[in-house]
Coordinates of N, CA and C in Angstrom, one line a residue:
Chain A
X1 N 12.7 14.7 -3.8 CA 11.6 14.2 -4.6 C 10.9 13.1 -3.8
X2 N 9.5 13.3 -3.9 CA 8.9 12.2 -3.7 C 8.3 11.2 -4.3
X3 N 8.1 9.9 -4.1 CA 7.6 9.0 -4.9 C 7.0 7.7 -3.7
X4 N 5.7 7.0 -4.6 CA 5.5 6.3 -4.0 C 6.0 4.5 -5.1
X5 N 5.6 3.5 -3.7 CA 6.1 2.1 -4.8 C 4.8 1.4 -3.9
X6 N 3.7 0.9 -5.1 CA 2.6 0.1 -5.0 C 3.2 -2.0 -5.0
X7 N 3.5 -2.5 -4.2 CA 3.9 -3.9 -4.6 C 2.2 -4.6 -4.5
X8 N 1.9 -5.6 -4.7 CA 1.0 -5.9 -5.1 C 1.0 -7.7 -5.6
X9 N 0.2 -8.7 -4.9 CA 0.1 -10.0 -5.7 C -0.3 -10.3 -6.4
X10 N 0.8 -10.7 -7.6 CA -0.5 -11.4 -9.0 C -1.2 -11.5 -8.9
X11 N -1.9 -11.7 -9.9 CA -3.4 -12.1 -10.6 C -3.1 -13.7 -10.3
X12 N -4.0 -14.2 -9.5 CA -4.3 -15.7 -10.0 C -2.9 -16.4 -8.3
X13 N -2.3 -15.4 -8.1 CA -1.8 -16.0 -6.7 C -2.2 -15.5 -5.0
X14 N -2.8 -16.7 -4.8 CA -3.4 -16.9 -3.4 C -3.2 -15.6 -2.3
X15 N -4.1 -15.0 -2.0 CA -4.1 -14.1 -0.8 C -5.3 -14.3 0.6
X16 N -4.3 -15.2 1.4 CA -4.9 -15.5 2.7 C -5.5 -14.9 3.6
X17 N -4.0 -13.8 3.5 CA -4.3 -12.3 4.5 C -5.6 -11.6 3.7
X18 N -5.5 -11.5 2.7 CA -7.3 -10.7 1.9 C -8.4 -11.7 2.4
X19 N -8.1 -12.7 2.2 CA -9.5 -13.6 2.6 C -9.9 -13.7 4.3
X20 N -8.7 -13.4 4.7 CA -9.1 -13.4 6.3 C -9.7 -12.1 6.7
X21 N -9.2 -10.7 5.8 CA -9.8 -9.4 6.2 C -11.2 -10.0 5.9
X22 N -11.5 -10.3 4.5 CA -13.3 -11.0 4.5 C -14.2 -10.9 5.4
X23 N -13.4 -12.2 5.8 CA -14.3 -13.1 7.1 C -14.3 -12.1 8.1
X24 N -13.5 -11.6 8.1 CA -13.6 -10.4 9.5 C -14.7 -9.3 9.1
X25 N -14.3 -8.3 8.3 CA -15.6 -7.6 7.7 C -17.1 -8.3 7.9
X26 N -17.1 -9.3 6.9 CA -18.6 -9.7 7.4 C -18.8 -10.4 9.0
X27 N -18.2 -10.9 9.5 CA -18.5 -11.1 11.1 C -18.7 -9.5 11.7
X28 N -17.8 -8.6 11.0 CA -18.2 -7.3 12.2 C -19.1 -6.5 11.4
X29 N -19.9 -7.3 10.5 CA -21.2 -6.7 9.8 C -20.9 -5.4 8.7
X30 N -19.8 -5.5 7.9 CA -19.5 -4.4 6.7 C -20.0 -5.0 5.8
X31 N -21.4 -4.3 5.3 CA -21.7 -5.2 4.1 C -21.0 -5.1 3.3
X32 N -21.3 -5.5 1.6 CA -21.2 -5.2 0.2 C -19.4 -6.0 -0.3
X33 N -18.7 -6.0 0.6 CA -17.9 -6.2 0.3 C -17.3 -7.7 -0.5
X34 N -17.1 -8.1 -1.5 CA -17.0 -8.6 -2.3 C -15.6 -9.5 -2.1
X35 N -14.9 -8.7 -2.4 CA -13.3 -9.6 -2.2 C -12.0 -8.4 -1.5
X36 N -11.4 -9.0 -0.8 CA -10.2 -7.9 -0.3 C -9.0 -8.5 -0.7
X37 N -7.9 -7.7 -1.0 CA -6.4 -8.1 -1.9 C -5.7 -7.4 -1.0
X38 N -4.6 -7.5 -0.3 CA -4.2 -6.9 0.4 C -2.3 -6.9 -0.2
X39 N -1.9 -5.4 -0.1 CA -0.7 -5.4 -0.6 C 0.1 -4.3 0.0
X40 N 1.5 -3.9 -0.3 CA 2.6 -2.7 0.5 C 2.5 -1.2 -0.5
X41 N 2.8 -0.3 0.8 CA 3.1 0.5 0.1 C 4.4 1.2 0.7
X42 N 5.3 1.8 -0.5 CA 6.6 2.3 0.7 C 6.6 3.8 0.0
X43 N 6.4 4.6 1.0 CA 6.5 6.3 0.7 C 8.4 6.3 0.7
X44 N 8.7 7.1 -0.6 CA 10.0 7.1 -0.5 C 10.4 8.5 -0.6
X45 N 11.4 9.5 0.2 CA 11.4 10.6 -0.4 C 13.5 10.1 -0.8
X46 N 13.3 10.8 -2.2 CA 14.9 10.8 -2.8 C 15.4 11.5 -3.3
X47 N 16.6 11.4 -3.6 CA 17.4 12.6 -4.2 C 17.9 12.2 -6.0
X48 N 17.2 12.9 -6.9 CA 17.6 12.3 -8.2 C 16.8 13.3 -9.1
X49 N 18.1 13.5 -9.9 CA 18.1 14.8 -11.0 C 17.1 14.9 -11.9
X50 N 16.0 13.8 -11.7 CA 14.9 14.1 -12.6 C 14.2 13.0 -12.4
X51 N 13.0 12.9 -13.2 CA 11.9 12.2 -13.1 C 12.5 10.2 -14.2
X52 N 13.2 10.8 -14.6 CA 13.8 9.3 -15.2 C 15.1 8.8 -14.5
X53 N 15.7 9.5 -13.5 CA 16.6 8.9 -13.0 C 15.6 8.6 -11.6
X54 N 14.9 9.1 -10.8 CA 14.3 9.0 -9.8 C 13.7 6.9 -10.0
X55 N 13.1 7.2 -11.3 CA 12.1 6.3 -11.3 C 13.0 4.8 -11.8
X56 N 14.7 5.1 -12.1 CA 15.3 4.2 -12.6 C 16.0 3.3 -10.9
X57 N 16.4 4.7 -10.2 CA 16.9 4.3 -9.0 C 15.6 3.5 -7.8
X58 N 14.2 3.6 -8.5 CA 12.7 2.8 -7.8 C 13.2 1.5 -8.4
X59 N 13.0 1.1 -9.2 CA 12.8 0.1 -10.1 C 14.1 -0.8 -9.3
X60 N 15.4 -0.2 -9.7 CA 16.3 -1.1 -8.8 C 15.8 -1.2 -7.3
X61 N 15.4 -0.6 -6.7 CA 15.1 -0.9 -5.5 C 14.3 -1.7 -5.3
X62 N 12.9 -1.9 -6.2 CA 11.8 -3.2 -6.3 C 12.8 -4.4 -6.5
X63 N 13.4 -4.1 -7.4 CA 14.1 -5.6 -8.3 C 15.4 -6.4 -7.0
X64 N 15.9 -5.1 -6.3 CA 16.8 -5.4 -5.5 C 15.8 -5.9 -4.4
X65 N 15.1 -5.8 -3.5 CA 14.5 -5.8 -2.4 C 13.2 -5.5 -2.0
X66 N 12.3 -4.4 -3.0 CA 11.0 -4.5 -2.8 C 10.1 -5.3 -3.1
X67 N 10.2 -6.0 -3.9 CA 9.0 -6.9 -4.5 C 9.8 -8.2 -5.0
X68 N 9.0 -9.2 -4.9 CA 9.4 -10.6 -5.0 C 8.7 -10.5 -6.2
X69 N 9.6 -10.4 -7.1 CA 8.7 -10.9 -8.2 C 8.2 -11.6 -9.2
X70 N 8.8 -12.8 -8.6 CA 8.0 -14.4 -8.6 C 6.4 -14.7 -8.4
X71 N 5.7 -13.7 -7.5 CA 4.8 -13.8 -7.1 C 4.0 -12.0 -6.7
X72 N 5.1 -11.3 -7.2 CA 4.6 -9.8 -7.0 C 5.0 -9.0 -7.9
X73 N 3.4 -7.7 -8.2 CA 4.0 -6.8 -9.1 C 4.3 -5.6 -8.5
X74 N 4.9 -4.9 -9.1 CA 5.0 -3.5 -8.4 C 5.0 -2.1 -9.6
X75 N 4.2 -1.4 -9.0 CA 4.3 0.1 -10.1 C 5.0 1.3 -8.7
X76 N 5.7 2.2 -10.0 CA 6.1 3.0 -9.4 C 5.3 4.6 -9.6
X77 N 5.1 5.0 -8.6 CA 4.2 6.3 -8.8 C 4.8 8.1 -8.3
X78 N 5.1 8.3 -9.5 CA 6.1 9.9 -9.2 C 5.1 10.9 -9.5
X79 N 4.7 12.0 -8.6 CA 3.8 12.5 -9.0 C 4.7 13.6 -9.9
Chain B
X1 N -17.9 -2.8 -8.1 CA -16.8 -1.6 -8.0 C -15.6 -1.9 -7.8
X2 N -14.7 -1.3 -8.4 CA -13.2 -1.5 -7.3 C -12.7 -0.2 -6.5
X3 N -12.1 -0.5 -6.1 CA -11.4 0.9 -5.1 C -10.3 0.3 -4.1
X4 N -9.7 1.3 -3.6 CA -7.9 1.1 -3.0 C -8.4 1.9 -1.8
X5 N -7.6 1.5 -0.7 CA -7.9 1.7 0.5 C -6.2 2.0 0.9
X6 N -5.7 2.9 1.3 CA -4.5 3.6 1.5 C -4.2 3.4 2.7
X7 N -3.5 2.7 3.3 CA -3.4 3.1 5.3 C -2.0 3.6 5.7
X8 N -1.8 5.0 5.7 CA -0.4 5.2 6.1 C -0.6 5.3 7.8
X9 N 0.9 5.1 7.9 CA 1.3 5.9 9.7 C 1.2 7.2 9.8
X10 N 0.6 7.6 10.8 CA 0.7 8.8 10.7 C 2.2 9.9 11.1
X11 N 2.0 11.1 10.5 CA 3.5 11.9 10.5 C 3.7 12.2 12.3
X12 N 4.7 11.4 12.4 CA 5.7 11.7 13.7 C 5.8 10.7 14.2
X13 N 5.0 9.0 13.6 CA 5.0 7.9 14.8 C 6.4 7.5 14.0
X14 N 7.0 6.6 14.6 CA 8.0 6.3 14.0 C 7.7 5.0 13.5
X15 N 9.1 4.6 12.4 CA 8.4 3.6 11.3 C 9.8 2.5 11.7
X16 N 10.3 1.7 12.3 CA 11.1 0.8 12.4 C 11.6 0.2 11.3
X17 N 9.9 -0.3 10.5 CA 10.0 -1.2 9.4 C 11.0 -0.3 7.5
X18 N 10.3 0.8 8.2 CA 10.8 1.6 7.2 C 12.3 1.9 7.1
X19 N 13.1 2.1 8.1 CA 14.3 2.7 8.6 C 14.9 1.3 8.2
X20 N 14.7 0.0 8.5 CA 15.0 -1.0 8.1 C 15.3 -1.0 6.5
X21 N 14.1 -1.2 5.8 CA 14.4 -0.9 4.5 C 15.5 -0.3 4.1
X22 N 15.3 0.9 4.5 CA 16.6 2.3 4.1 C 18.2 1.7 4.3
X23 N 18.2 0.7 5.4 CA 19.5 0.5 6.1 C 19.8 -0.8 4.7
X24 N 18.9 -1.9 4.4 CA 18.5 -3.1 3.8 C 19.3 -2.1 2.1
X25 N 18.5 -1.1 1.8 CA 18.5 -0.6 0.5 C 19.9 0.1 0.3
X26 N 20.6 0.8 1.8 CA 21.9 1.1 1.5 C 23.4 0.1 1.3
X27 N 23.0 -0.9 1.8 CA 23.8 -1.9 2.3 C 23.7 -2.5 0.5
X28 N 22.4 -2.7 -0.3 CA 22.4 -3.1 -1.8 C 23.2 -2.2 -2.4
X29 N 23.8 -1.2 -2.1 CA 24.0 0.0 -2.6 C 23.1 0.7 -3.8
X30 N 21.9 0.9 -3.4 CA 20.9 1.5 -3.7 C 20.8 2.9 -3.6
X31 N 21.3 3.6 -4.0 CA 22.4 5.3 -3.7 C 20.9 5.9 -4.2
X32 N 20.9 7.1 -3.4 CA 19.9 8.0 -4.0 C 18.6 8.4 -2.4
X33 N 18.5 7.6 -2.0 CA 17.2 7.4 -1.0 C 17.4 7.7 0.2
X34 N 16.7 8.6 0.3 CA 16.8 9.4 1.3 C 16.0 9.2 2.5
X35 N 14.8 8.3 2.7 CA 13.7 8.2 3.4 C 12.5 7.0 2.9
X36 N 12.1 6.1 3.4 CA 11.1 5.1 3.5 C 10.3 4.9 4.3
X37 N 8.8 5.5 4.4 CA 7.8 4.4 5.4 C 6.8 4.3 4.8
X38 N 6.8 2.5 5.2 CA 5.9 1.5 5.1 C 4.5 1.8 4.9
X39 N 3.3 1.1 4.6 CA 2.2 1.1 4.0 C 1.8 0.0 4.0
X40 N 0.4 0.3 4.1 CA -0.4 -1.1 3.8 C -1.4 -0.6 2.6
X41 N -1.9 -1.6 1.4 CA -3.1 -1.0 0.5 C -4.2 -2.2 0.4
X42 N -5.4 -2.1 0.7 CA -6.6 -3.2 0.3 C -6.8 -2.9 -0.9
X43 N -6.6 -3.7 -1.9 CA -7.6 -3.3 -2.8 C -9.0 -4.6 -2.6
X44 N -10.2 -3.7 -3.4 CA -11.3 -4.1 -2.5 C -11.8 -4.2 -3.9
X45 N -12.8 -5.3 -3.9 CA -14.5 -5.4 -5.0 C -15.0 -5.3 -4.3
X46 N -16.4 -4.0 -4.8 CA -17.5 -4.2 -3.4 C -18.8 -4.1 -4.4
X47 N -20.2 -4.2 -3.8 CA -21.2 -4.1 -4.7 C -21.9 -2.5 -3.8
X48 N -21.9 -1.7 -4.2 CA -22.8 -0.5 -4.3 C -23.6 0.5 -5.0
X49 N -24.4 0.9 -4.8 CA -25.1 1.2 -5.4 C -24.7 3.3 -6.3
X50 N -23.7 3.9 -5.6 CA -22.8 4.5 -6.4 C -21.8 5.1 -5.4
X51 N -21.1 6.0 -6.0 CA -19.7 6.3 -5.1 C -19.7 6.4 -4.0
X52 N -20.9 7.3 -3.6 CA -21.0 7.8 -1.9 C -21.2 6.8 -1.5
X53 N -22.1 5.6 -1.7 CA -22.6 4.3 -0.9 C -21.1 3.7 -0.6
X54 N -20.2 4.0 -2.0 CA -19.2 2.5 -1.9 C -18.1 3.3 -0.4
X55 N -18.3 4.8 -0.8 CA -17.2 5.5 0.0 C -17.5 5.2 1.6
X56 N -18.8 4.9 1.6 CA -19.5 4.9 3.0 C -19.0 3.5 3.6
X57 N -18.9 2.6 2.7 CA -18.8 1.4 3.4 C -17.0 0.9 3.6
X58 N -16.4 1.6 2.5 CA -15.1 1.4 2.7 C -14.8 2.3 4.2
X59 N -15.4 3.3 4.5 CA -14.5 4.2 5.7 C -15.1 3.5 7.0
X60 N -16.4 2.9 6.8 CA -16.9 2.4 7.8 C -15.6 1.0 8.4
X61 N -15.2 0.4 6.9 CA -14.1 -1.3 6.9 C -12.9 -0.1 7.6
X62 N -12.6 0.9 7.5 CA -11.0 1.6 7.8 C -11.2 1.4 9.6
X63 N -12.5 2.0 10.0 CA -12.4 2.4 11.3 C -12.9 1.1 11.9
X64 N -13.4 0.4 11.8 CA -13.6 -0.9 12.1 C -12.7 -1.4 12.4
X65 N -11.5 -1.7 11.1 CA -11.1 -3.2 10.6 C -9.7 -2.5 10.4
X66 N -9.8 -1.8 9.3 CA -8.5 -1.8 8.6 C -7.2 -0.7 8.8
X67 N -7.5 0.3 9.7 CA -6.9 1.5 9.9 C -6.9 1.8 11.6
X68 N -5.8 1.4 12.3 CA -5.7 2.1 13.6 C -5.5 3.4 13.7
X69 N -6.5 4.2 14.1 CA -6.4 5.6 13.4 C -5.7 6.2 15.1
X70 N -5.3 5.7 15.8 CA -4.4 6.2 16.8 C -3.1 6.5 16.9
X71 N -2.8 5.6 15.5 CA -1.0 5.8 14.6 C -1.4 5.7 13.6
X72 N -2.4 5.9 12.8 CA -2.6 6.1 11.3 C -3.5 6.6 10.7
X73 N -3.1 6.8 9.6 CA -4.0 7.7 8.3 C -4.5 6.7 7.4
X74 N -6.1 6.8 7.0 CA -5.9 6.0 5.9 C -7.3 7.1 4.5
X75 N -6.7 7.0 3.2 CA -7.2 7.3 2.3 C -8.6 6.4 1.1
X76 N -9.2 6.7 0.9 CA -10.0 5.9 -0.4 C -10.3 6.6 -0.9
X77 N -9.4 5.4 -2.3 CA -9.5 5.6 -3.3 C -10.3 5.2 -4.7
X78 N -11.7 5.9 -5.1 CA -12.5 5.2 -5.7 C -12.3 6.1 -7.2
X79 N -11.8 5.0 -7.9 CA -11.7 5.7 -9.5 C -12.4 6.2 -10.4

């Protein structure tokens, strides 16, 4: 089975790395661009008997080790 | 606008970061996972005038800026 895990920084906490893609974009002349957020993604392929155990065995894995989440959210995406 | 900017590695480079994980996630005893690689996602505000404009300016930021397309793939995603 495949699944993906979107981690992601709060709302409202600081992203330097997004603000420095910015400044780069407009120095190398991409208009329109507004704001950049920059965050992970981990393509995971697993082995689990269904779509509620797959997505129980993600969640431990964010909580264990993917996402800090003090300062990060994470969704989990099964297609 | 908003939209998500996807940058995978492309299939066959190898993922260090990822295999890391997998070793990180077995050692939690995180049973089940069979495979991880890594990702990066921008999420972006941009101002355009409609989808094709915003799609034009985000692939223009990939090949520029945000996607080494020599080991990678990158997708956008405009909702």
């Amino acid at each position: 089975m495949k699944a993906r895990v979107v981690v992601t920084l709060r709302n409202g906490i600081l992203d330097p790395q997004g603000k420095a893609i910015e400044g780069a974009l407009k120095a190398l002349h991409v208009n329109g661009i507004k704001s950049v957020r920059q965050g992970k993604i981990f393509d995971v392929e697993l082995d689990a008997a269904d779509h509620g155990a797959a997505e129980a065995v993600l969640r431990e894995a964010c909580e264990k080790l993917l996402a800090n989440q003090v300062v990060e959210d994470y969704q989990v995406e099964i297609p």
